[in-house]
Coordinates of N, CA and C in Angstrom, one line a residue:
X1119 N 38.6 14.9 137.7 CA 37.6 15.9 137.7 C 37.3 16.4 136.3
X1120 N 36.1 16.6 135.9 CA 35.7 17.0 134.6 C 35.5 18.6 134.6
X1121 N 36.3 19.2 133.6 CA 36.2 20.6 133.5 C 35.1 21.1 132.6
X1122 N 34.3 22.1 133.1 CA 33.2 22.6 132.3 C 33.7 23.4 131.1
X1123 N 33.0 23.2 130.0 CA 33.3 23.9 128.8 C 32.5 25.2 128.7
X1124 N 33.1 26.3 128.6 CA 32.3 27.6 128.6 C 31.3 27.6 127.4
X1125 N 30.1 28.1 127.7 CA 29.1 28.2 126.7 C 28.7 29.7 126.6
X1126 N 28.6 30.2 125.4 CA 28.2 31.5 125.2 C 26.7 31.6 125.3
X1127 N 26.2 32.7 125.9 CA 24.7 32.9 126.0 C 24.1 32.9 124.6
X1128 N 22.8 32.5 124.5 CA 22.2 32.5 123.2 C 21.9 34.0 122.8
X1129 N 21.7 34.2 121.5 CA 21.4 35.5 121.0 C 20.1 36.0 121.6
X1130 N 19.9 37.3 121.7 CA 18.7 37.8 122.2 C 17.5 37.5 121.2
X1131 N 16.4 37.2 121.7 CA 15.3 36.8 120.8 C 14.7 38.0 120.2
X1132 N 13.9 37.8 119.1 CA 13.2 38.9 118.4 C 12.2 39.6 119.4
X1133 N 11.5 38.7 120.2 CA 10.6 39.3 121.1 C 11.2 40.2 122.2
X1134 N 12.4 39.7 122.7 CA 13.1 40.5 123.7 C 13.6 41.8 123.0
X1135 N 14.1 41.7 121.8 CA 14.6 42.9 121.1 C 13.4 43.9 121.0
X1136 N 12.2 43.4 120.7 CA 11.1 44.3 120.5 C 10.8 45.0 121.8
X1137 N 10.8 44.3 122.9 CA 10.6 44.9 124.3 C 11.7 45.9 124.6
X1138 N 12.9 45.6 124.3 CA 14.0 46.5 124.6 C 14.0 47.7 123.8
X1139 N 13.5 47.6 122.6 CA 13.4 48.8 121.7 C 12.4 49.9 122.2
X1140 N 11.5 49.4 123.1 CA 10.5 50.3 123.7 C 11.0 51.0 124.9
X1141 N 12.2 50.7 125.4 CA 12.7 51.3 126.6 C 13.1 52.8 126.3
X1142 N 12.8 53.6 127.3 CA 13.2 55.0 127.1 C 14.5 55.3 127.9
X1143 N 15.0 56.5 127.8 CA 16.3 56.8 128.4 C 16.3 56.6 129.9
X1144 N 15.2 56.9 130.6 CA 15.1 56.7 132.0 C 15.2 55.3 132.4
X1145 N 14.5 54.4 131.6 CA 14.5 53.0 131.8 C 16.0 52.5 131.7
X1146 N 16.7 52.9 130.6 CA 18.0 52.4 130.4 C 19.0 52.9 131.5
X1147 N 18.8 54.1 132.0 CA 19.6 54.6 133.1 C 19.3 53.8 134.4
X1148 N 18.1 53.4 134.6 CA 17.7 52.6 135.8 C 18.4 51.2 135.7
X1149 N 18.3 50.6 134.5 CA 19.0 49.3 134.3 C 20.5 49.4 134.5
X1150 N 21.1 50.5 134.0 CA 22.6 50.6 134.2 C 22.9 50.8 135.7
X1151 N 22.0 51.6 136.4 CA 22.2 51.8 137.8 C 22.1 50.5 138.6
X1152 N 21.2 49.7 138.3 CA 21.0 48.4 139.0 C 22.2 47.5 138.7
X1153 N 22.6 47.4 137.5 CA 23.8 46.6 137.2 C 25.0 47.1 138.0
X1154 N 25.3 48.4 137.9 CA 26.4 49.0 138.7 C 26.3 48.7 140.2
X1155 N 25.1 48.8 140.7 CA 24.9 48.6 142.1 C 25.2 47.1 142.5
X1156 N 25.0 46.2 141.6 CA 25.3 44.8 141.8 C 26.8 44.5 141.8
X1157 N 27.6 45.4 141.3 CA 29.0 45.2 141.2 C 29.7 45.8 142.4
X1158 N 30.9 45.4 142.6 CA 31.8 45.9 143.7 C 33.2 46.1 143.2
X1159 N 34.1 46.5 144.1 CA 35.5 46.6 143.7 C 36.2 45.2 143.7
X1160 N 35.5 44.2 144.1 CA 36.1 42.8 144.0 C 35.5 42.1 142.8
X1161 N 36.2 41.2 142.2 CA 35.7 40.5 141.1 C 34.5 39.6 141.4
X1162 N 33.4 39.8 140.6 CA 32.2 39.0 140.7 C 31.8 38.3 139.4
X1163 N 31.3 37.1 139.5 CA 30.9 36.4 138.2 C 29.8 37.3 137.5
X1164 N 29.9 37.3 136.2 CA 28.9 38.0 135.4 C 27.6 37.4 135.6
X1165 N 27.5 36.1 135.7 CA 26.2 35.4 136.0 C 25.6 35.9 137.2
X1166 N 26.3 36.1 138.2 CA 25.8 36.7 139.5 C 25.2 38.0 139.3
X1167 N 25.9 38.9 138.7 CA 25.5 40.3 138.5 C 24.2 40.3 137.6
X1168 N 24.2 39.6 136.5 CA 23.0 39.7 135.6 C 21.8 39.0 136.2
X1169 N 22.0 37.9 136.9 CA 20.8 37.3 137.4 C 20.2 38.1 138.6
X1170 N 21.0 38.7 139.4 CA 20.5 39.6 140.4 C 19.9 40.8 139.8
X1171 N 20.4 41.3 138.8 CA 19.8 42.5 138.1 C 18.4 42.1 137.6
X1172 N 18.4 40.9 136.9 CA 17.1 40.4 136.4 C 16.1 40.3 137.5
X1173 N 16.5 39.7 138.6 CA 15.6 39.5 139.7 C 15.0 40.8 140.3
X1174 N 15.9 41.8 140.3 CA 15.4 43.1 140.9 C 14.5 43.9 139.9
X1175 N 14.6 43.6 138.6 CA 13.9 44.4 137.6 C 12.8 43.6 136.9
X1176 N 12.6 42.3 137.2 CA 11.6 41.5 136.5 C 10.2 42.0 136.6
X1177 N 9.8 42.6 137.7 CA 8.4 43.1 137.8 C 8.2 44.3 137.0
X1178 N 9.3 45.1 136.9 CA 9.2 46.4 136.1 C 9.4 46.2 134.6
X1179 N 10.2 45.3 134.3 CA 10.6 45.0 132.8 C 10.3 43.6 132.5
X1180 N 9.0 43.2 132.4 CA 8.7 41.8 132.1 C 9.1 41.6 130.6
X1181 N 9.6 40.4 130.4 CA 10.1 40.0 129.1 C 11.6 40.2 128.9
X1182 N 12.2 41.0 129.7 CA 13.7 41.1 129.6 C 14.4 40.1 130.4
X1183 N 15.4 39.5 129.9 CA 16.1 38.4 130.6 C 17.6 38.7 130.8
X1184 N 18.2 37.7 131.4 CA 19.7 37.9 131.6 C 20.4 38.1 130.3
X1185 N 19.9 37.7 129.2 CA 20.6 37.9 127.9 C 20.6 39.4 127.6
X1186 N 19.5 40.1 127.8 CA 19.5 41.6 127.6 C 20.4 42.3 128.6
X1187 N 20.3 41.9 129.9 CA 21.2 42.5 130.9 C 22.6 42.2 130.7
X1188 N 23.0 41.1 130.1 CA 24.4 40.8 129.8 C 24.9 41.8 128.7
X1189 N 24.0 42.0 127.7 CA 24.4 43.0 126.7 C 24.6 44.4 127.3
X1190 N 23.7 44.8 128.2 CA 23.9 46.1 128.9 C 25.2 46.1 129.6
X1191 N 25.5 45.0 130.4 CA 26.7 45.0 131.1 C 27.9 45.1 130.2
X1192 N 27.8 44.4 129.0 CA 28.9 44.4 128.1 C 29.2 45.9 127.6
X1193 N 28.1 46.6 127.4 CA 28.3 48.0 127.0 C 29.0 48.8 128.1
X1194 N 28.7 48.6 129.3 CA 29.3 49.2 130.4 C 30.8 48.9 130.5
X1195 N 31.2 47.7 130.2 CA 32.6 47.3 130.0 C 33.2 48.0 128.9
X1196 N 32.6 48.1 127.7 CA 33.1 48.7 126.6 C 33.3 50.2 126.8
X1197 N 32.5 50.8 127.6 CA 32.6 52.3 128.0 C 33.6 52.5 129.1
X1198 N 34.2 51.4 129.7 CA 35.2 51.6 130.7 C 34.6 51.8 132.1
X1199 N 33.3 51.6 132.2 CA 32.6 51.9 133.5 C 32.7 50.6 134.4
X1200 N 33.0 49.5 133.8 CA 33.3 48.3 134.5 C 34.6 47.6 134.0
X1201 N 35.4 47.0 134.8 CA 36.5 46.2 134.4 C 36.0 44.8 134.2
X1202 N 36.6 44.0 133.3 CA 36.2 42.6 133.1 C 37.4 41.7 133.0
X1203 N 37.2 40.5 133.3 CA 38.2 39.4 133.1 C 37.4 38.3 132.3
X1204 N 37.9 37.9 131.2 CA 37.3 36.9 130.4 C 36.3 37.5 129.4
X1205 N 35.6 36.6 128.7 CA 34.7 37.0 127.7 C 33.3 37.0 128.4
X1206 N 32.7 38.3 128.5 CA 31.5 38.4 129.4 C 30.3 37.6 128.9
X1207 N 30.3 37.2 127.6 CA 29.2 36.4 127.1 C 29.3 34.9 127.5
X1208 N 30.4 34.5 128.2 CA 30.6 33.3 128.9 C 30.3 33.6 130.3
X1209 N 29.0 33.8 130.7 CA 28.7 34.5 132.0 C 29.2 33.7 133.2
X1210 N 29.3 32.4 133.1 CA 29.7 31.6 134.3 C 31.3 31.6 134.3
X1211 N 31.9 32.1 133.3 CA 33.4 32.0 133.3 C 34.1 33.3 133.1
X1212 N 33.3 34.4 133.4 CA 33.9 35.8 133.3 C 33.5 36.5 134.5
X1213 N 34.2 37.6 134.8 CA 34.0 38.4 136.0 C 34.0 39.9 135.7
X1214 N 33.4 40.7 136.5 CA 33.4 42.1 136.4 C 33.6 42.7 137.7
X1215 N 34.1 44.0 137.7 CA 34.2 44.8 139.0 C 34.1 46.2 138.6
X1216 N 33.9 47.0 139.6 CA 34.0 48.5 139.5 C 35.4 48.8 139.3
X1217 N 35.7 49.8 138.4 CA 37.1 50.2 138.3 C 37.7 50.7 139.6
X1218 N 38.9 50.2 139.9 CA 39.6 50.7 141.1 C 40.3 52.0 140.8
X1219 N 40.3 52.9 141.7 CA 41.0 54.2 141.5 C 42.4 54.0 141.1
X1220 N 42.8 54.4 139.9 CA 44.2 54.1 139.4 C 45.1 55.3 139.5
X1221 N 44.8 56.3 140.3 CA 45.7 57.5 140.4 C 47.0 57.2 141.1

């Protein structure tokens, strides 16, 4: 059996950066909420979370792709709002979940 080699997502395009720069706080909160809603307490592939997020938001935020949503997800991991396994920019080889109550 041939093992797949992880590939990092490409960098965000200048066009997509331009679109993202025009987002307001309410837009960003909505995007975060959709990402969080796509997660659960069980481990899910990052690819699943970001593609479902993109599907839900594509009509509202045309021009934003899974690349932008992966960057948003990465920020949620950095803030401790999501747990991760693996390097999230290898979206098919990493997973995220909602933090489990650690009390």
